[in-house]
Amino acid sequence: MSMVEHLHRAGTSPETLADPMRPRRYRIAHTRQDTRDTFTLELEPTEGPPLAYRPGQFTMLDAFGVGEVPISISGDPARGGPLEQTIRDVGVVTHALITAPVGTLLGVRGPFGTSWDVSLGAGGDVVFIAGGIGFPPLRPALLELISERDRYGRVVLLYGVRTPEDIIFGDELRSWAHDHGIVVGVTVDNGQHAWRGKVGLVTQLIPRAGFDPRNTTAFVCGPEVMMRFSAAALADRGVRPSRIRMSMERNMKCGVGLCGHCQLRELFVCVDGPVLTYDRLAPLLSSREL
Amino acid sequence: MDAEMRVLDLLGLQGLIDTLRARGYAVVGPTVRDGAIVHAPIATIDDLPRGWGDDQDAAHYRLRRRADDALFGFAAGAQSPKPVLFPAEELIWRGRRTGEEFTVNEDGAERAGDEGPYALLGVRSCDLHALAIHDVVLLGRDHVDVRYAARRAGAFVVAVTCTAPGGTCFCASMGTGPRPDAGYDLALTELLDDGPHRFLVEVGTPRGEEVLAEVPTTSAPAHDVRAADDAVAWSVAHMGRTLDTDGIKEVLYANAESPRWDDVASLCLACTNCTLVCPTCFCTSVEDVADLTGDVAERRRVWDSCFSEDFSYIHGGAIRPEIRSRYRQWITHKLASWQDQFGMSGCVGCGRCITWCPAAIDITAEAAALRWTPQPAAGRS
Ligand SMILES: Cc1cc2nc3c(=O)[nH]c(=O)nc-3n(C[C@H](O)[C@H](O)[C@H](O)COP(=O)(O)OP(=O)(O)OC[C@H]3O[C@@H](n4cnc5c(N)ncnc54)[C@H](O)[C@@H]3O)c2cc1C
Ligand code: SF4
Ligand code: SF4
Ligand code: FES
């Protein structure tokens, strides 16, 4: 295909193409500290409508002059309102984002990537498995499910964190369990103090979660090893690999399939993912460092 | 296009350059600089590498004098025209901060077309195919590189048949040469025989025809058309290397755990040369540069390479810390996963990665070795 045909297909001429690398400006309306190192920003656009997005999608968030990083959206997709993003302070850019004073303008590009498509689980049981900062990206999917709770069977949320102090959205977990019949299991790596719950790996919660593997859809988000073991454990119990969905993490510089950083063999994780099914991922994750 | 073939002599070639310049094109073509052939502005045919050829082999490049006055008598230079349309570094946007506010007050996309439009002179077939690949990668999907689009839109392409393939060339294996088959406005085949120094010209677009109409040409006699065909056949027979592409994707995918990766890794310096010279590599990073106050900052797009460890860095460590996995990424992308991504090979057989590898690692040899090494059982426990 010729260059001109490509541009025609894009429905536009070079002069009017929108630059996917140019950010929109959002103002920090509120910053909430969730745990010692994790914060949720509420962002309002300075111009134009609020961001329409689907659960599981992410944005490229930019701290002026510091840098830009991929962060999943953690808010309620049905509520409109400000854009919510929950960020763990791990390095230069994330630190700049969570310490920026309320009122600061941030650059936002997106939303990018694929969605959890939680409604694929309707009519059966649903298992969410979250590890650490992998919980916030699942929150929009949980909220979407809760808004139509009666379309789903047994709903289980298994959540692994380092210590009890690292539990994010703890109040909400209690209300989901209490008001919406969601079975919540939390486990910690390290549970001194007054922790009376489970200690150990989140995969250890799977056997007793009581879902029907033949009719279950799973949504998994967390560190890659945790996702790999969780998906394998689910598949071992009989959950179909095509119904195990996980959100992959890779270095991302563009979010739109142009920079090449996020490649996982033939996949561009930013546009083909981040949410991908285990049947597609399993062969790719079976080789180290692919 | 099926327009009649024409013949252009040296004065005619100068006329073509003049016509393109008069039409406002910045003409860029091959020239000799510091012992190598590079792309630079061309004003006269004297800027072209007249009488220069080259010797190329793994980790070896040297210009040599030819016995004739050929203007295009060399194989692929260190760079394709890639940096003209897709520079190694460019501005995405520049902004200014005042207190908590910031504004974007300069957009790289608005300036991207300013230096051009370009006329690329002497684009060989491998590089022409690489250009078509970049059109798909950078323009043919949901999101577009608008800076590339701005430069590419107006670009005029004068292709040239490769009549002097080098020791590392294998375009014939990849189906990408040596004769330009599409994607050009005009295509030249240089004819050096007992007759005058001349070029057979083929027209690829109405725009090419329009330009050619302003240049003195004669209609091509049958023996010149035949001479061009003969030159192409000679080139095909003199490719320095071959690569068997049959089932190559499956070969690469099946060999993810091959012991061969350790052999390559013991030689590879991860210097990134192969990706820098490759006409199809498109990977980039962004860099933020702020002034001392932090109030004026710009974001730049820079070429990057899957051979650098940082390329795959995520918090906690790189995805590909080992060189073996970076080499695997590179060759697998070029020959295999590119096919899944874009429906075509990511290698056009230009041979640059072989020539410019200081460790003489050879993509054709590695592909052949992988084809013939026994596959260990894949997978980790
Ligand atoms: C699709 C996706 C969604 C994500 N969602 C969230 C989220 O909701 N909340 C959250 O806290 N984190 C999330 N992350 C991880 C987050 O992007 C990294 O923590 C962040 O990039 C670290 O940047 P830094 O500059 O603070 O750290 P540094 O360690 O200083 O990193 C330097 C640079 O390396 C790259 N990098 C480092 N870590 C990562 C990483 N994990 N992923 C991608 N690039 C990285 C970035 O370009 C970064 O600027 C997500 C990552 C991806 C790919
Ligand atoms: S991989 Fe090597 S031979 Fe193939 S196009 Fe790139 S530089 Fe040329
Ligand atoms: S991943 Fe490597 S081989 Fe592929 S385009 Fe990017 S730099 Fe080139
Ligand atoms: S993040 Fe740039 S290609 Fe995926």
PDB file of C-alpha atoms in Angstrom, chain A residues 1-4 6-7 9-10 14-27 46 61-68 88-91 101-109 111-112 224 228-229 249-268 271-272 284-290, chain B residues 92-97 100-107 109-110 132 135-141 143-150 152-153 253 256-257 282-286 288-290 294-297 299 304 310-315 319-326 328-329 332-333 337-338 340-342 378-381:
ATOM      1  CA  MET A   1       0.000   0.000   0.000  1.00  0.00           C
ATOM      2  CA  SER A   2       1.306   3.455  -0.775  1.00  0.00           C
ATOM      3  CA  MET A   3       1.889   6.166   1.746  1.00  0.00           C
ATOM      4  CA  VAL A   4      -1.030   8.139   0.386  1.00  0.00           C
ATOM      5  CA  HIS A   6      -2.313   4.707   4.259  1.00  0.00           C
ATOM      6  CA  LEU A   7      -3.171   8.271   5.042  1.00  0.00           C
ATOM      7  CA  ARG A   9      -7.227   4.907   5.249  1.00  0.00           C
ATOM      8  CA  ALA A  10      -6.479   6.894   8.382  1.00  0.00           C
ATOM      9  CA  PRO A  14      -0.745  14.736   7.299  1.00  0.00           C
ATOM     10  CA  GLU A  15      -1.651  18.241   8.385  1.00  0.00           C
ATOM     11  CA  THR A  16      -4.681  17.169  10.385  1.00  0.00           C
ATOM     12  CA  LEU A  17      -3.355  13.973  11.971  1.00  0.00           C
ATOM     13  CA  ALA A  18      -3.677  13.960  15.734  1.00  0.00           C
ATOM     14  CA  ASP A  19      -0.352  13.411  17.444  1.00  0.00           C
ATOM     15  CA  PRO A  20      -0.725  10.498  19.857  1.00  0.00           C
ATOM     16  CA  MET A  21       2.454  11.696  21.605  1.00  0.00           C
ATOM     17  CA  ARG A  22       1.022  15.051  22.604  1.00  0.00           C
ATOM     18  CA  PRO A  23      -0.524  15.085  26.087  1.00  0.00           C
ATOM     19  CA  ARG A  24      -3.751  16.659  27.290  1.00  0.00           C
ATOM     20  CA  ARG A  25      -3.463  18.649  30.485  1.00  0.00           C
ATOM     21  CA  TYR A  26      -5.198  17.469  33.650  1.00  0.00           C
ATOM     22  CA  ARG A  27      -5.227  19.179  37.026  1.00  0.00           C
ATOM     23  CA  THR A  46      -8.362  21.539  31.906  1.00  0.00           C
ATOM     24  CA  LEU A  61       1.022  10.115  32.925  1.00  0.00           C
ATOM     25  CA  ASP A  62       3.542  12.903  32.630  1.00  0.00           C
ATOM     26  CA  ALA A  63       5.190  14.930  35.390  1.00  0.00           C
ATOM     27  CA  PHE A  64       6.430  18.060  33.640  1.00  0.00           C
ATOM     28  CA  GLY A  65      10.140  17.895  32.856  1.00  0.00           C
ATOM     29  CA  VAL A  66      10.564  14.641  34.768  1.00  0.00           C
ATOM     30  CA  GLY A  67       9.055  11.955  32.562  1.00  0.00           C
ATOM     31  CA  GLU A  68       6.085   9.917  31.571  1.00  0.00           C
ATOM     32  CA  ARG A  88       3.035   3.256  43.936  1.00  0.00           C
ATOM     33  CA  ASP A  89       6.093   5.365  44.642  1.00  0.00           C
ATOM     34  CA  VAL A  90       8.939   3.305  43.205  1.00  0.00           C
ATOM     35  CA  GLY A  91      11.140   5.712  41.281  1.00  0.00           C
ATOM     36  CA  PRO A 101       0.807  19.548  45.026  1.00  0.00           C
ATOM     37  CA  VAL A 102      -2.938  19.624  44.441  1.00  0.00           C
ATOM     38  CA  GLY A 103      -3.557  22.031  41.550  1.00  0.00           C
ATOM     39  CA  THR A 104      -0.546  20.897  39.550  1.00  0.00           C
ATOM     40  CA  LEU A 105      -1.102  20.188  35.875  1.00  0.00           C
ATOM     41  CA  LEU A 106      -0.053  16.761  34.630  1.00  0.00           C
ATOM     42  CA  GLY A 107       0.135  15.558  31.050  1.00  0.00           C
ATOM     43  CA  VAL A 108      -2.195  12.685  30.195  1.00  0.00           C
ATOM     44  CA  ARG A 109      -2.180  10.585  27.034  1.00  0.00           C
ATOM     45  CA  PRO A 111      -6.609   5.844  27.396  1.00  0.00           C
ATOM     46  CA  PHE A 112      -4.639   3.036  25.766  1.00  0.00           C
ATOM     47  CA  GLU A 224       4.618 -11.446  36.482  1.00  0.00           C
ATOM     48  CA  ARG A 228       2.281 -16.981  35.931  1.00  0.00           C
ATOM     49  CA  PHE A 229       1.821 -19.220  38.963  1.00  0.00           C
ATOM     50  CA  GLU A 249       3.691  -5.142  32.371  1.00  0.00           C
ATOM     51  CA  ARG A 250       6.468  -4.080  30.029  1.00  0.00           C
ATOM     52  CA  ASN A 251       8.584  -0.990  29.570  1.00  0.00           C
ATOM     53  CA  MET A 252       6.451   1.492  27.639  1.00  0.00           C
ATOM     54  CA  LYS A 253       7.590   4.704  26.035  1.00  0.00           C
ATOM     55  CA  CYS A 254       4.674   5.482  23.739  1.00  0.00           C
ATOM     56  CA  GLY A 255       1.606   3.402  24.592  1.00  0.00           C
ATOM     57  CA  VAL A 256       0.520   3.357  20.959  1.00  0.00           C
ATOM     58  CA  GLY A 257       2.570   0.666  19.245  1.00  0.00           C
ATOM     59  CA  LEU A 258       5.265   2.926  17.827  1.00  0.00           C
ATOM     60  CA  CYS A 259       8.279   2.793  20.165  1.00  0.00           C
ATOM     61  CA  GLY A 260       8.749  -0.986  20.224  1.00  0.00           C
ATOM     62  CA  HIS A 261       9.728  -1.201  23.904  1.00  0.00           C
ATOM     63  CA  CYS A 262       6.812  -3.308  25.087  1.00  0.00           C
ATOM     64  CA  GLN A 263       7.235  -6.130  22.584  1.00  0.00           C
ATOM     65  CA  LEU A 264       6.652  -9.676  23.749  1.00  0.00           C
ATOM     66  CA  ARG A 265       7.603 -11.612  20.632  1.00  0.00           C
ATOM     67  CA  GLU A 266       4.771 -10.707  18.205  1.00  0.00           C
ATOM     68  CA  LEU A 267       2.740  -8.747  20.729  1.00  0.00           C
ATOM     69  CA  PHE A 268       2.863  -5.037  21.334  1.00  0.00           C
ATOM     70  CA  VAL A 271      -1.990  -2.101  22.008  1.00  0.00           C
ATOM     71  CA  ASP A 272      -2.511  -5.888  21.876  1.00  0.00           C
ATOM     72  CA  LEU A 284       5.443 -16.786  25.455  1.00  0.00           C
ATOM     73  CA  LEU A 285       5.885 -16.917  29.212  1.00  0.00           C
ATOM     74  CA  SER A 286       7.384 -20.391  29.076  1.00  0.00           C
ATOM     75  CA  SER A 287      10.677 -18.983  27.748  1.00  0.00           C
ATOM     76  CA  ARG A 288      12.755 -16.888  30.093  1.00  0.00           C
ATOM     77  CA  GLU A 289      13.506 -13.275  29.135  1.00  0.00           C
ATOM     78  CA  LEU A 290      11.424 -13.320  25.978  1.00  0.00           C
TER      79      LEU A 290
ATOM     80  CA  ILE B  92       8.141  15.903  20.185  1.00  0.00           C
ATOM     81  CA  TRP B  93       7.110  18.964  22.136  1.00  0.00           C
ATOM     82  CA  ARG B  94       8.534  21.753  24.228  1.00  0.00           C
ATOM     83  CA  GLY B  95       6.700  23.311  27.125  1.00  0.00           C
ATOM     84  CA  ARG B  96       6.965  25.975  29.767  1.00  0.00           C
ATOM     85  CA  ARG B  97       5.926  25.772  33.381  1.00  0.00           C
ATOM     86  CA  GLU B 100       1.596  24.654  38.867  1.00  0.00           C
ATOM     87  CA  GLU B 101       0.646  25.261  35.247  1.00  0.00           C
ATOM     88  CA  PHE B 102       2.393  24.213  32.079  1.00  0.00           C
ATOM     89  CA  THR B 103       1.740  24.907  28.443  1.00  0.00           C
ATOM     90  CA  VAL B 104       2.943  23.146  25.341  1.00  0.00           C
ATOM     91  CA  ASN B 105       4.264  25.979  23.229  1.00  0.00           C
ATOM     92  CA  GLU B 106       6.142  24.200  20.515  1.00  0.00           C
ATOM     93  CA  ASP B 107       5.116  21.101  18.671  1.00  0.00           C
ATOM     94  CA  ALA B 109       5.119  17.919  14.319  1.00  0.00           C
ATOM     95  CA  GLU B 110       4.545  21.460  13.088  1.00  0.00           C
ATOM     96  CA  ALA B 132       7.507   0.674   2.432  1.00  0.00           C
ATOM     97  CA  ASP B 135       5.083   3.290   5.910  1.00  0.00           C
ATOM     98  CA  VAL B 136       3.212   0.325   7.367  1.00  0.00           C
ATOM     99  CA  VAL B 137       4.833   0.501  10.811  1.00  0.00           C
ATOM    100  CA  LEU B 138       4.655   4.256  11.276  1.00  0.00           C
ATOM    101  CA  LEU B 139       1.608   5.186   9.187  1.00  0.00           C
ATOM    102  CA  GLY B 140      -0.432   2.092   8.519  1.00  0.00           C
ATOM    103  CA  ARG B 141      -1.825   1.314  11.952  1.00  0.00           C
ATOM    104  CA  HIS B 143      -1.663   5.438  15.697  1.00  0.00           C
ATOM    105  CA  VAL B 144       0.566   7.384  13.377  1.00  0.00           C
ATOM    106  CA  ASP B 145       3.976   8.977  13.772  1.00  0.00           C
ATOM    107  CA  VAL B 146       2.886  12.431  12.648  1.00  0.00           C
ATOM    108  CA  ARG B 147       6.436  13.720  12.222  1.00  0.00           C
ATOM    109  CA  TYR B 148       7.291  10.885   9.874  1.00  0.00           C
ATOM    110  CA  ALA B 149       3.989  11.471   8.076  1.00  0.00           C
ATOM    111  CA  ALA B 150       4.844  15.112   7.503  1.00  0.00           C
ATOM    112  CA  ARG B 152       7.047  11.307   4.037  1.00  0.00           C
ATOM    113  CA  ALA B 153       3.976  12.858   2.462  1.00  0.00           C
ATOM    114  CA  TYR B 253       9.846 -19.589  17.243  1.00  0.00           C
ATOM    115  CA  ALA B 256      13.603 -19.914  21.650  1.00  0.00           C
ATOM    116  CA  GLU B 257      15.693 -22.143  23.904  1.00  0.00           C
ATOM    117  CA  PHE B 282      12.009   1.678  14.232  1.00  0.00           C
ATOM    118  CA  CYS B 283      12.397   1.460  17.990  1.00  0.00           C
ATOM    119  CA  THR B 284      12.630   4.729  19.843  1.00  0.00           C
ATOM    120  CA  SER B 285      12.720   6.108  23.321  1.00  0.00           C
ATOM    121  CA  VAL B 286      11.734   9.457  24.751  1.00  0.00           C
ATOM    122  CA  ASP B 288      13.064  14.658  28.759  1.00  0.00           C
ATOM    123  CA  VAL B 289      15.422  17.582  28.905  1.00  0.00           C
ATOM    124  CA  ALA B 290      14.716  20.416  31.301  1.00  0.00           C
ATOM    125  CA  GLY B 294      13.036  23.015  35.377  1.00  0.00           C
ATOM    126  CA  ASP B 295      10.574  25.505  33.911  1.00  0.00           C
ATOM    127  CA  VAL B 296      11.394  24.936  30.269  1.00  0.00           C
ATOM    128  CA  ALA B 297      11.384  21.318  29.269  1.00  0.00           C
ATOM    129  CA  ARG B 299      10.506  15.835  25.195  1.00  0.00           C
ATOM    130  CA  ASP B 304      16.713   3.168  20.690  1.00  0.00           C
ATOM    131  CA  ASP B 310      17.649  -0.303  29.591  1.00  0.00           C
ATOM    132  CA  PHE B 311      15.377  -0.963  26.646  1.00  0.00           C
ATOM    133  CA  SER B 312      13.357  -3.525  28.576  1.00  0.00           C
ATOM    134  CA  TYR B 313      13.859  -2.085  32.060  1.00  0.00           C
ATOM    135  CA  ILE B 314      10.949  -2.189  34.419  1.00  0.00           C
ATOM    136  CA  HIS B 315      11.048  -1.535  38.118  1.00  0.00           C
ATOM    137  CA  ILE B 319      13.205  -8.144  31.104  1.00  0.00           C
ATOM    138  CA  ARG B 320      16.238  -9.086  28.983  1.00  0.00           C
ATOM    139  CA  PRO B 321      19.295  -8.710  31.193  1.00  0.00           C
ATOM    140  CA  GLU B 322      21.284 -11.258  29.190  1.00  0.00           C
ATOM    141  CA  ILE B 323      22.775 -10.590  25.778  1.00  0.00           C
ATOM    142  CA  ARG B 324      21.563 -13.956  24.535  1.00  0.00           C
ATOM    143  CA  SER B 325      17.970 -12.895  25.018  1.00  0.00           C
ATOM    144  CA  ARG B 326      18.594  -9.530  23.367  1.00  0.00           C
ATOM    145  CA  ARG B 328      17.223 -13.560  20.221  1.00  0.00           C
ATOM    146  CA  GLN B 329      14.792 -10.637  20.361  1.00  0.00           C
ATOM    147  CA  THR B 332      13.371 -13.160  16.002  1.00  0.00           C
ATOM    148  CA  HIS B 333      11.807  -9.769  15.433  1.00  0.00           C
ATOM    149  CA  SER B 337       7.557 -11.855  14.768  1.00  0.00           C
ATOM    150  CA  TRP B 338       7.656  -8.987  12.242  1.00  0.00           C
ATOM    151  CA  ASP B 340       2.958 -11.674  12.572  1.00  0.00           C
ATOM    152  CA  GLN B 341       2.954  -7.970  13.352  1.00  0.00           C
ATOM    153  CA  PHE B 342       3.025  -6.514   9.877  1.00  0.00           C
ATOM    154  CA  ALA B 378      11.180 -25.728  25.248  1.00  0.00           C
ATOM    155  CA  GLY B 379       9.952 -24.321  28.462  1.00  0.00           C
ATOM    156  CA  ARG B 380      10.865 -23.650  32.032  1.00  0.00           C
ATOM    157  CA  SER B 381       9.533 -25.542  34.957  1.00  0.00           C
TER     158      SER B 381
END
